[in-house]
Tab-separated table of C-alpha atoms and ligand atoms in Angstrom:
chain	number	residue	atom	x	y	z
A	146	MET	CA	8.734	-16.535	41.813
A	147	SER	CA	9.743	-14.814	38.618
A	148	GLU	CA	13.135	-13.264	38.312
A	149	LEU	CA	12.919	-9.460	38.136
A	150	LEU	CA	15.089	-7.445	35.785
A	151	PRO	CA	16.116	-3.853	36.539
A	152	GLU	CA	14.590	-1.064	34.471
A	153	PRO	CA	16.519	-0.314	31.259
A	154	TYR	CA	18.883	2.606	30.649
A	155	GLY	CA	20.190	2.735	34.200
A	156	ILE	CA	23.563	1.598	35.469
A	157	GLU	CA	22.523	-2.046	35.717
A	158	PRO	CA	22.681	-4.496	32.812
A	159	LEU	CA	19.448	-6.340	32.051
A	160	THR	CA	20.371	-9.566	33.774
A	161	THR	CA	20.138	-11.115	37.198
A	162	GLN	CA	23.488	-12.903	36.785
A	163	ARG	CA	26.133	-10.234	36.384
A	164	VAL	CA	28.908	-12.701	37.132
A	165	VAL	CA	29.024	-16.222	35.754
A	166	VAL	CA	31.871	-18.239	37.267
A	167	LYS	CA	33.473	-20.750	34.893
A	168	ASP	CA	36.258	-21.932	37.178
A	169	SER	CA	35.243	-22.048	40.835
A	170	GLN	CA	38.836	-22.825	41.945
A	171	ALA	CA	40.313	-19.716	40.323
A	172	LYS	CA	40.917	-16.393	41.999
A	173	LEU	CA	38.491	-14.037	40.316
A	174	LYS	CA	39.383	-10.577	39.126
A	175	ASP	CA	37.155	-7.942	40.684
A	176	TYR	CA	35.861	-5.598	37.978
A	177	PRO	CA	34.592	-2.074	38.782
A	178	HIS	CA	30.797	-1.854	38.812
A	179	LEU	CA	30.802	0.141	35.548
A	180	TYR	CA	33.218	-0.123	32.648
A	181	THR	CA	34.604	3.358	32.037
A	182	ALA	CA	35.197	3.575	28.290
A	183	GLY	CA	38.873	3.196	27.417
A	184	SER	CA	39.950	2.565	31.001
A	185	GLU	CA	40.773	-1.143	31.354
A	186	PRO	CA	43.622	-2.867	29.523
A	187	LEU	CA	42.625	-6.421	28.649
A	188	ALA	CA	44.504	-9.490	29.808
A	189	VAL	CA	46.016	-11.459	26.917
A	190	GLU	CA	43.373	-14.140	27.270
A	191	GLU	CA	40.346	-11.903	27.520
A	192	ILE	CA	37.572	-10.656	25.227
A	193	ARG	CA	35.492	-7.547	25.844
A	194	ILE	CA	32.211	-7.521	23.912
A	195	THR	CA	30.356	-4.212	23.683
A	196	ALA	CA	26.806	-3.790	22.415
A	197	LEU	CA	27.019	-0.736	20.144
A	198	GLY	CA	23.450	-1.171	18.935
A	199	THR	CA	20.790	-3.663	19.923
A	200	GLY	CA	17.380	-2.737	18.557
A	201	TYR	CA	15.161	-1.603	15.735
A	202	PRO	CA	14.376	1.143	14.830
A	203	ALA	CA	17.209	3.397	16.042
A	204	ARG	CA	16.289	5.938	18.711
A	205	ARG	CA	18.714	8.066	20.722
A	206	GLY	CA	18.917	5.474	23.495
A	207	GLN	CA	19.135	2.396	21.286
A	208	GLY	CA	20.750	1.964	17.893
A	209	CYS	CA	20.185	-0.787	15.349
A	210	ALA	CA	22.336	-3.905	15.381
A	211	GLY	CA	26.081	-3.825	15.977
A	212	PHE	CA	28.594	-5.375	18.373
A	213	MET	CA	32.306	-4.866	18.959
A	214	ALA	CA	34.734	-7.484	20.228
A	215	GLU	CA	38.076	-6.267	21.603
A	216	LEU	CA	40.648	-8.998	22.175
A	217	GLY	CA	43.610	-9.265	24.491
A	218	ASN	CA	45.938	-9.505	21.467
A	219	GLY	CA	44.910	-5.965	20.467
A	220	ASP	CA	42.523	-6.962	17.672
A	221	VAL	CA	39.130	-5.299	17.297
A	222	PHE	CA	36.258	-6.856	15.364
A	223	ILE	CA	33.007	-5.122	14.452
A	224	PHE	CA	29.967	-7.290	13.780
A	225	ASP	CA	27.315	-5.367	11.821
A	226	THR	CA	27.026	-1.620	11.544
A	227	GLY	CA	23.392	-0.602	12.021
A	228	ALA	CA	22.293	3.017	12.321
A	229	GLY	CA	23.544	4.520	15.567
A	230	THR	CA	26.330	1.998	16.144
A	231	ASN	CA	29.036	4.347	14.925
A	232	LEU	CA	27.757	6.951	17.356
A	233	SER	CA	28.211	4.410	20.154
A	234	PHE	CA	31.663	3.455	18.843
A	235	ASN	CA	32.728	7.086	19.123
A	236	HIS	CA	32.127	6.902	22.874
A	237	MET	CA	34.265	3.804	23.409
A	238	LYS	CA	37.709	5.445	23.144
A	239	VAL	CA	38.895	2.948	20.569
A	240	PRO	CA	41.043	4.614	17.888
A	241	TYR	CA	39.670	4.365	14.365
A	242	HIS	CA	42.660	2.527	12.969
A	243	LYS	CA	41.688	-0.394	15.204
A	244	ALA	CA	38.290	-0.656	13.495
A	245	THR	CA	39.400	-2.247	10.225
A	246	LYS	CA	37.772	-5.676	10.489
A	247	PHE	CA	34.044	-5.654	9.804
A	248	PHE	CA	31.901	-8.788	9.629
A	249	MET	CA	28.448	-8.302	8.139
A	250	THR	CA	25.749	-10.901	8.818
A	251	HIS	CA	23.354	-9.725	6.064
A	252	TYR	CA	22.433	-6.547	4.257
A	253	HIS	CA	19.229	-5.300	5.810
A	254	ILE	CA	19.628	-1.552	6.201
A	255	ASP	CA	19.386	-1.836	9.985
A	256	HIS	CA	22.669	-3.815	9.898
A	257	ILE	CA	24.696	-1.874	7.323
A	258	ALA	CA	23.725	1.816	7.447
A	259	ASP	CA	26.745	2.994	9.447
A	260	LEU	CA	29.374	1.216	7.337
A	261	ILE	CA	29.689	4.355	5.234
A	262	VAL	CA	29.930	6.420	8.422
A	263	TYR	CA	32.892	4.349	9.631
A	264	TYR	CA	34.413	4.870	6.173
A	265	ASP	CA	34.045	8.649	6.535
A	266	PHE	CA	35.138	9.171	10.150
A	267	GLY	CA	38.047	6.736	9.815
A	268	GLN	CA	39.440	8.815	6.935
A	269	SER	CA	39.606	11.935	9.055
A	270	ASN	CA	40.480	10.273	12.357
A	271	GLY	CA	43.657	8.356	11.789
A	272	ARG	CA	42.821	5.204	9.859
A	273	LEU	CA	45.744	4.958	7.442
A	274	GLU	CA	44.876	1.561	6.035
A	275	PRO	CA	41.945	-0.142	4.293
A	276	MET	CA	38.759	-1.277	5.978
A	277	ASN	CA	38.340	-5.026	5.523
A	278	VAL	CA	34.681	-5.889	5.117
A	279	TYR	CA	33.684	-9.550	5.296
A	280	GLY	CA	30.273	-10.742	4.192
A	281	PRO	CA	28.319	-13.415	2.394
A	282	ALA	CA	27.637	-13.694	-1.332
A	283	GLY	CA	23.975	-13.712	-2.305
A	284	GLU	CA	21.773	-15.472	-4.840
A	285	LYS	CA	22.937	-12.982	-7.492
A	286	PRO	CA	26.181	-10.980	-7.828
A	287	GLU	CA	24.417	-7.740	-6.865
A	288	LEU	CA	23.404	-9.237	-3.516
A	289	GLY	CA	26.874	-9.894	-2.072
A	290	ILE	CA	29.421	-7.857	-0.103
A	291	GLU	CA	31.537	-7.111	-3.190
A	292	ALA	CA	28.575	-5.335	-4.801
A	293	LEU	CA	27.725	-3.582	-1.534
A	294	VAL	CA	31.229	-2.126	-1.245
A	295	GLU	CA	31.162	-0.971	-4.883
A	296	ASN	CA	27.815	0.683	-4.191
A	297	ILE	CA	29.208	2.475	-1.139
A	298	TYR	CA	31.957	3.927	-3.343
A	299	ARG	CA	29.246	5.157	-5.735
A	300	LEU	CA	27.302	6.673	-2.878
A	301	ALA	CA	30.484	8.342	-1.632
A	302	ALA	CA	31.520	9.796	-5.025
A	303	TRP	CA	30.793	13.437	-4.122
A	304	HIS	CA	32.171	12.989	-0.641
A	305	ASP	CA	35.405	11.422	-1.892
A	306	ARG	CA	35.928	14.121	-4.550
A	307	THR	CA	35.834	16.853	-1.917
A	308	LYS	CA	38.035	15.014	0.587
A	309	PHE	CA	40.571	13.266	-1.600
A	310	GLY	CA	43.897	15.018	-1.204
A	311	ASN	CA	43.102	16.983	1.920
A	312	LEU	CA	43.077	13.652	3.766
A	313	ASP	CA	45.557	10.821	3.441
A	314	LYS	CA	44.461	8.597	0.559
A	315	ARG	CA	45.145	5.412	2.521
A	316	GLY	CA	41.881	5.967	4.403
A	317	PHE	CA	39.782	5.760	1.233
A	318	GLU	CA	39.904	2.025	0.683
A	319	MET	CA	37.518	-0.792	1.551
A	320	LYS	CA	38.447	-4.378	0.771
A	321	ALA	CA	35.529	-6.776	0.313
A	322	HIS	CA	36.053	-10.358	1.479
A	323	GLN	CA	33.179	-12.371	0.056
A	324	PHE	CA	32.388	-15.991	0.828
A	325	GLU	CA	29.633	-18.439	-0.115
A	326	PRO	CA	27.196	-18.822	2.784
A	327	ASP	CA	26.102	-22.350	1.883
A	328	GLN	CA	27.770	-24.087	4.823
A	329	ALA	CA	29.850	-23.343	7.892
A	330	ARG	CA	33.296	-22.210	6.769
A	331	GLU	CA	36.334	-20.544	8.222
A	332	VAL	CA	36.483	-17.001	6.835
A	333	TYR	CA	39.271	-15.515	8.951
A	334	ASN	CA	42.312	-17.008	10.665
A	335	GLU	CA	45.030	-14.631	11.807
A	336	ASN	CA	46.934	-13.751	14.919
A	337	GLY	CA	45.364	-16.596	16.923
A	338	VAL	CA	41.803	-15.614	16.000
A	339	LYS	CA	39.534	-17.886	14.004
A	340	ILE	CA	36.169	-16.736	12.677
A	341	THR	CA	33.688	-19.175	11.220
A	342	ALA	CA	30.632	-18.069	9.262
A	343	PHE	CA	27.556	-20.291	9.195
A	344	PRO	CA	24.277	-19.910	7.274
A	345	VAL	CA	21.140	-18.812	9.102
A	346	PRO	CA	17.517	-18.648	7.906
A	347	HIS	CA	16.483	-15.005	7.540
A	348	GLY	CA	14.096	-14.244	4.688
A	349	ILE	CA	16.291	-15.175	1.699
A	350	TYR	CA	19.594	-16.984	1.080
A	351	GLY	CA	22.650	-15.037	2.117
A	352	ALA	CA	22.445	-14.367	5.848
A	353	VAL	CA	25.045	-15.740	8.248
A	354	GLY	CA	26.077	-15.860	11.863
A	355	TYR	CA	29.703	-15.765	13.019
A	356	ARG	CA	31.622	-17.666	15.647
A	357	LEU	CA	34.861	-16.159	16.958
A	358	ASP	CA	37.396	-18.379	18.756
A	359	TYR	CA	40.418	-16.923	20.485
A	360	GLY	CA	42.672	-18.353	23.195
A	361	GLY	CA	40.085	-20.907	24.333
A	362	LEU	CA	37.423	-18.183	24.570
A	363	SER	CA	34.532	-17.816	22.171
A	364	MET	CA	31.492	-15.862	21.111
A	365	VAL	CA	28.776	-16.287	18.524
A	366	PHE	CA	26.902	-13.444	16.884
A	367	ALA	CA	24.042	-15.152	15.088
A	368	GLY	CA	22.770	-11.989	13.389
A	369	ASP	CA	19.111	-11.907	12.381
A	370	CYS	CA	17.556	-15.334	12.113
A	371	GLU	CA	14.843	-17.748	12.864
A	372	PRO	CA	16.023	-20.396	15.325
A	373	SER	CA	18.086	-23.010	13.466
A	374	THR	CA	19.834	-26.301	14.112
A	375	ILE	CA	22.846	-24.882	12.234
A	376	THR	CA	23.171	-22.139	14.845
A	377	VAL	CA	22.887	-24.770	17.575
A	378	GLU	CA	25.641	-26.898	15.964
A	379	ASN	CA	27.992	-23.958	15.583
A	380	SER	CA	27.404	-22.501	19.019
A	381	GLN	CA	28.214	-25.519	21.168
A	382	ASN	CA	30.163	-24.646	24.322
A	383	VAL	CA	30.406	-21.002	23.375
A	384	ASP	CA	31.079	-18.478	26.131
A	385	VAL	CA	28.669	-15.838	24.855
A	386	LEU	CA	25.869	-16.563	22.396
A	387	ILE	CA	24.377	-13.358	21.007
A	388	HIS	CA	21.113	-14.338	19.364
A	389	GLU	CA	18.178	-12.235	18.412
A	390	VAL	CA	15.095	-12.307	20.649
A	391	PHE	CA	12.098	-10.329	19.480
A	392	ASN	CA	9.501	-8.681	21.674
A	393	PRO	CA	6.211	-10.582	21.983
A	394	PRO	CA	3.825	-9.553	19.138
A	395	GLN	CA	1.298	-8.068	21.572
A	396	MET	CA	3.774	-5.269	22.341
A	397	TYR	CA	3.660	-4.101	18.726
A	398	VAL	CA	-0.126	-4.240	18.802
A	399	ASP	CA	-0.356	-2.300	22.080
A	400	LYS	CA	2.430	0.235	21.582
A	401	LEU	CA	2.713	0.723	17.817
A	402	GLY	CA	-0.822	0.007	16.647
A	403	TRP	CA	0.152	-2.900	14.390
A	404	THR	CA	-2.475	-5.458	13.475
A	405	GLU	CA	-2.096	-8.771	15.240
A	406	ILE	CA	-1.311	-10.631	12.020
A	407	GLN	CA	1.387	-8.136	11.010
A	408	ALA	CA	2.955	-8.363	14.454
A	409	LYS	CA	2.968	-12.158	14.383
A	410	ILE	CA	4.432	-12.360	10.856
A	411	VAL	CA	7.362	-10.178	11.866
A	412	ALA	CA	7.950	-11.454	15.387
A	413	TRP	CA	7.377	-15.131	14.723
A	414	THR	CA	8.271	-15.860	11.081
A	415	LYS	CA	11.151	-13.483	10.299
A	416	HIS	CA	12.687	-13.310	13.732
A	417	THR	CA	12.943	-15.315	16.932
A	418	ALA	CA	10.335	-15.317	19.685
A	419	PRO	CA	11.651	-15.526	23.270
A	420	GLU	CA	10.133	-19.001	23.721
A	421	ALA	CA	11.881	-20.139	20.510
A	422	ALA	CA	15.196	-18.556	21.531
A	423	ALA	CA	14.910	-20.683	24.672
A	424	LYS	CA	15.143	-23.793	22.463
A	425	VAL	CA	18.394	-22.572	20.890
A	426	PHE	CA	19.843	-21.602	24.259
A	427	SER	CA	18.931	-24.871	25.978
A	428	ARG	CA	20.409	-26.972	23.134
A	429	THR	CA	23.553	-24.856	23.017
A	430	ASN	CA	24.178	-24.282	26.686
A	431	PRO	CA	26.283	-21.107	26.360
A	432	GLY	CA	28.141	-19.478	29.232
A	433	VAL	CA	25.848	-16.501	28.775
A	434	ALA	CA	22.965	-16.133	26.313
A	435	MET	CA	22.457	-12.571	25.160
A	436	GLY	CA	19.233	-11.601	23.407
A	437	PHE	CA	19.257	-8.574	21.088
A	438	HIS	CA	17.026	-6.976	18.419
A	439	SER	CA	14.164	-6.127	20.731
A	440	MET	CA	12.767	-2.663	21.418
A	441	ILE	CA	13.985	-1.791	24.863
A	442	ALA	CA	11.784	0.623	26.789
A	443	PRO	CA	10.521	0.674	30.360
A	444	GLY	CA	8.564	-2.538	30.878
A	445	THR	CA	9.685	-4.408	27.737
A	446	PRO	CA	12.643	-6.494	28.957
A	447	GLN	CA	10.704	-8.461	31.565
A	448	PRO	CA	8.239	-10.201	29.194
A	449	ILE	CA	11.200	-11.193	26.998
A	450	LEU	CA	12.987	-12.789	29.935
A	451	ASP	CA	9.778	-14.491	31.080
A	452	GLY	CA	9.354	-15.951	27.566
A	453	ILE	CA	12.927	-17.256	27.557
A	454	ARG	CA	12.414	-18.746	31.010
A	455	SER	CA	9.624	-20.954	29.624
A	456	GLY	CA	12.363	-23.225	28.275
A	457	TYR	CA	15.802	-22.162	29.459
A	458	ASP	CA	17.142	-21.534	32.937
A	459	GLY	CA	20.780	-20.584	32.240
A	460	PRO	CA	22.349	-17.106	32.448
A	461	VAL	CA	20.571	-14.582	30.205
A	462	VAL	CA	21.300	-10.954	29.371
A	463	ILE	CA	18.822	-8.806	27.453
A	464	ALA	CA	21.010	-6.499	25.388
A	465	GLN	CA	20.635	-2.762	25.628
A	466	ASP	CA	23.206	-0.430	24.079
A	467	PHE	CA	26.438	-0.096	26.077
A	468	THR	CA	26.089	-3.459	27.748
A	469	VAL	CA	29.620	-4.827	28.025
A	470	ILE	CA	30.698	-8.409	28.685
A	471	ASN	CA	34.208	-9.441	29.713
A	472	VAL	CA	35.096	-13.058	29.003
A	473	THR	CA	38.067	-14.846	30.552
A	474	ARG	CA	38.830	-18.483	31.295
A	475	GLU	CA	37.646	-17.898	34.846
A	476	GLN	CA	34.440	-15.902	34.496
A	477	ILE	CA	32.002	-13.945	32.319
A	478	VAL	CA	31.102	-10.537	33.721
A	479	THR	CA	28.303	-8.299	32.424
A	480	ARG	CA	28.245	-4.561	33.127
A	481	MET	CA	27.207	-1.242	31.637
A	482	VAL	CA	29.590	1.280	30.079
A	483	GLU	CA	30.163	4.688	31.605
A	484	PHE	CA	31.114	7.280	28.985
A	485	GLU	CA	31.465	11.012	28.416
A	486	PRO	CA	28.482	12.582	26.630
A	487	ALA	CA	30.627	14.179	23.910
A	488	PRO	CA	34.199	12.873	24.030
A	489	PHE	CA	37.108	13.700	21.748
A	490	LEU	CA	37.773	10.656	19.607
A	491	ALA	CA	40.681	8.486	20.692
A	492	SER	CA	43.919	9.256	18.879
A	493	ASP	CA	47.038	7.120	18.631
A	494	PRO	CA	50.204	9.134	17.837
A	495	GLU	CA	52.353	5.981	17.986
A	496	TYR	CA	50.329	4.357	15.222
A	497	MET	CA	50.367	7.535	13.135
A	498	ALA	CA	54.152	7.712	13.485
A	499	SER	CA	54.496	4.052	12.503
A	500	LYS	CA	52.665	4.893	9.258
A	501	GLY	CA	54.837	7.921	8.561
A	502	GLY	CA	52.079	10.329	9.638
A	503	ALA	CA	48.953	11.366	7.746
A	504	GLU	CA	50.009	12.827	4.411
A	505	PRO	CA	47.576	15.155	2.650
A	506	ASP	CA	48.311	15.762	-1.038
A	507	PRO	CA	47.008	19.135	-2.289
A	508	SER	CA	48.036	18.259	-5.849
A	509	VAL	CA	45.106	15.823	-6.134
A	510	MET	CA	42.554	18.034	-4.356
A	511	HIS	CA	39.552	19.319	-6.237
A	512	GLY	CA	38.327	22.847	-5.602
A	513	LEU	CA	35.515	25.171	-6.560
A	514	PRO	CA	34.946	26.564	-10.066
A	515	GLU	CA	36.627	29.946	-10.358
A	516	TRP	CA	33.382	31.971	-10.443
A	517	LEU	CA	32.236	30.433	-7.163
A	518	GLU	CA	35.652	30.642	-5.505
A	519	LYS	CA	35.705	34.354	-6.318
A	520	THR	CA	32.579	34.879	-4.200
A	521	THR	CA	34.228	33.581	-1.012
A	522	ILE	CA	34.869	36.290	1.546
A	523	GLY	CA	38.472	36.151	2.613
A	524	ILE	CA	40.658	37.416	5.398
A	525	PRO	CA	44.423	37.825	4.854
A	526	MET	CA	45.642	34.768	6.719
A	527	ILE	CA	43.204	32.480	4.892
A	528	ASP	CA	43.866	34.115	1.501
A	529	ASP	CA	47.581	33.511	2.024
A	530	PHE	CA	46.990	29.902	2.934
A	531	LYS	CA	44.869	29.373	-0.190
A	532	LYS	CA	47.711	30.824	-2.288
A	533	GLU	CA	50.066	28.325	-0.701
A	534	LEU	CA	47.709	25.452	-1.601
A	535	ALA	CA	47.480	26.695	-5.183
A	536	GLU	CA	51.288	26.763	-5.362
A	537	ARG	CA	51.265	23.143	-4.210
A	538	GLY	CA	49.052	22.190	-7.130
A	539	MET	CA	45.500	22.332	-5.823
A	540	ARG	CA	42.999	22.871	-8.606
B	559	LIG	ZN1	17.481	-8.575	9.088
B	560	LIG	ZN1	17.783	-6.591	11.924
């Protein structure tokens, strides 16, 4: 009998194995049925992985690709920043200054679009340090992360000119960390966390997956890719393997009106079919295999799971946004996130104090040309405040 998944976008994750026990002798922590955003401190040896975006294209219920890993040592890592993922991040009650370590798998727009949004919101919401953005080099200099960051600055030129000075300047910096994606290599090693990047086949040279190891716990985010032996080698014994799994081509024919050949080119030669993902999963044997990058709508998860089941019988989760996985030495628990529809963003006064507070600098602010400023309709308290800014050097 086939294993039946719940319908998407409810309170159940798309899996039939919510709890995977790693150590049957251990006393298991009992997690609440839902993870209420911001509510559960992590144990030191624990990782919480949240799906901020899982599909393509972005719709209100499902963003493009992006995952967040929160670690028991306080570190936060963001893997890819597709459209809609920043919106999800804003619901997770994680202060912006924690989101300073970004790891990009490749530079398709559906994986990078929100990087500039993190740049913006972090400036105004308490990030008083640079964003560190890790990513592969490409075949040419203009195809690597260094060029991408320079191009984001260009795109943000108008934005930065209006905001520089009224916000603390420390929030206006991105540091690119570029590496050659020709073989598996360690690209990060700090505070007990090691991240290894490994090449994956995805259209052209310059796409990678990442493996994170921390306190004997591990996850792989393979990014966008065809199935590859390199991914298999680098994902051995991993707790959570996040690997793309595309919808069967017939769905695109039936629902989107694609031709069969177009659907097969995309689903089978640029991405990973469920039956092919099964090969990666069975050779890797992860604690939990999580498939992402499929369009999740009523009725679509089941055929994906059935395809995976043609060659893999281990624990599988089909990712929808706000799926959350807690990993400890004892167990791997998959749930959904419960969040407020329009929360205030998380603030962290202690952090702000440790940085000496946010320090605007009106002397470097740019203002309107005089003729346009003169047209603004004032009231006394605002006119007075503008005078004060002018006295402090604002042009
Ligand atoms: Zn891609
Ligand atoms: Zn993609």
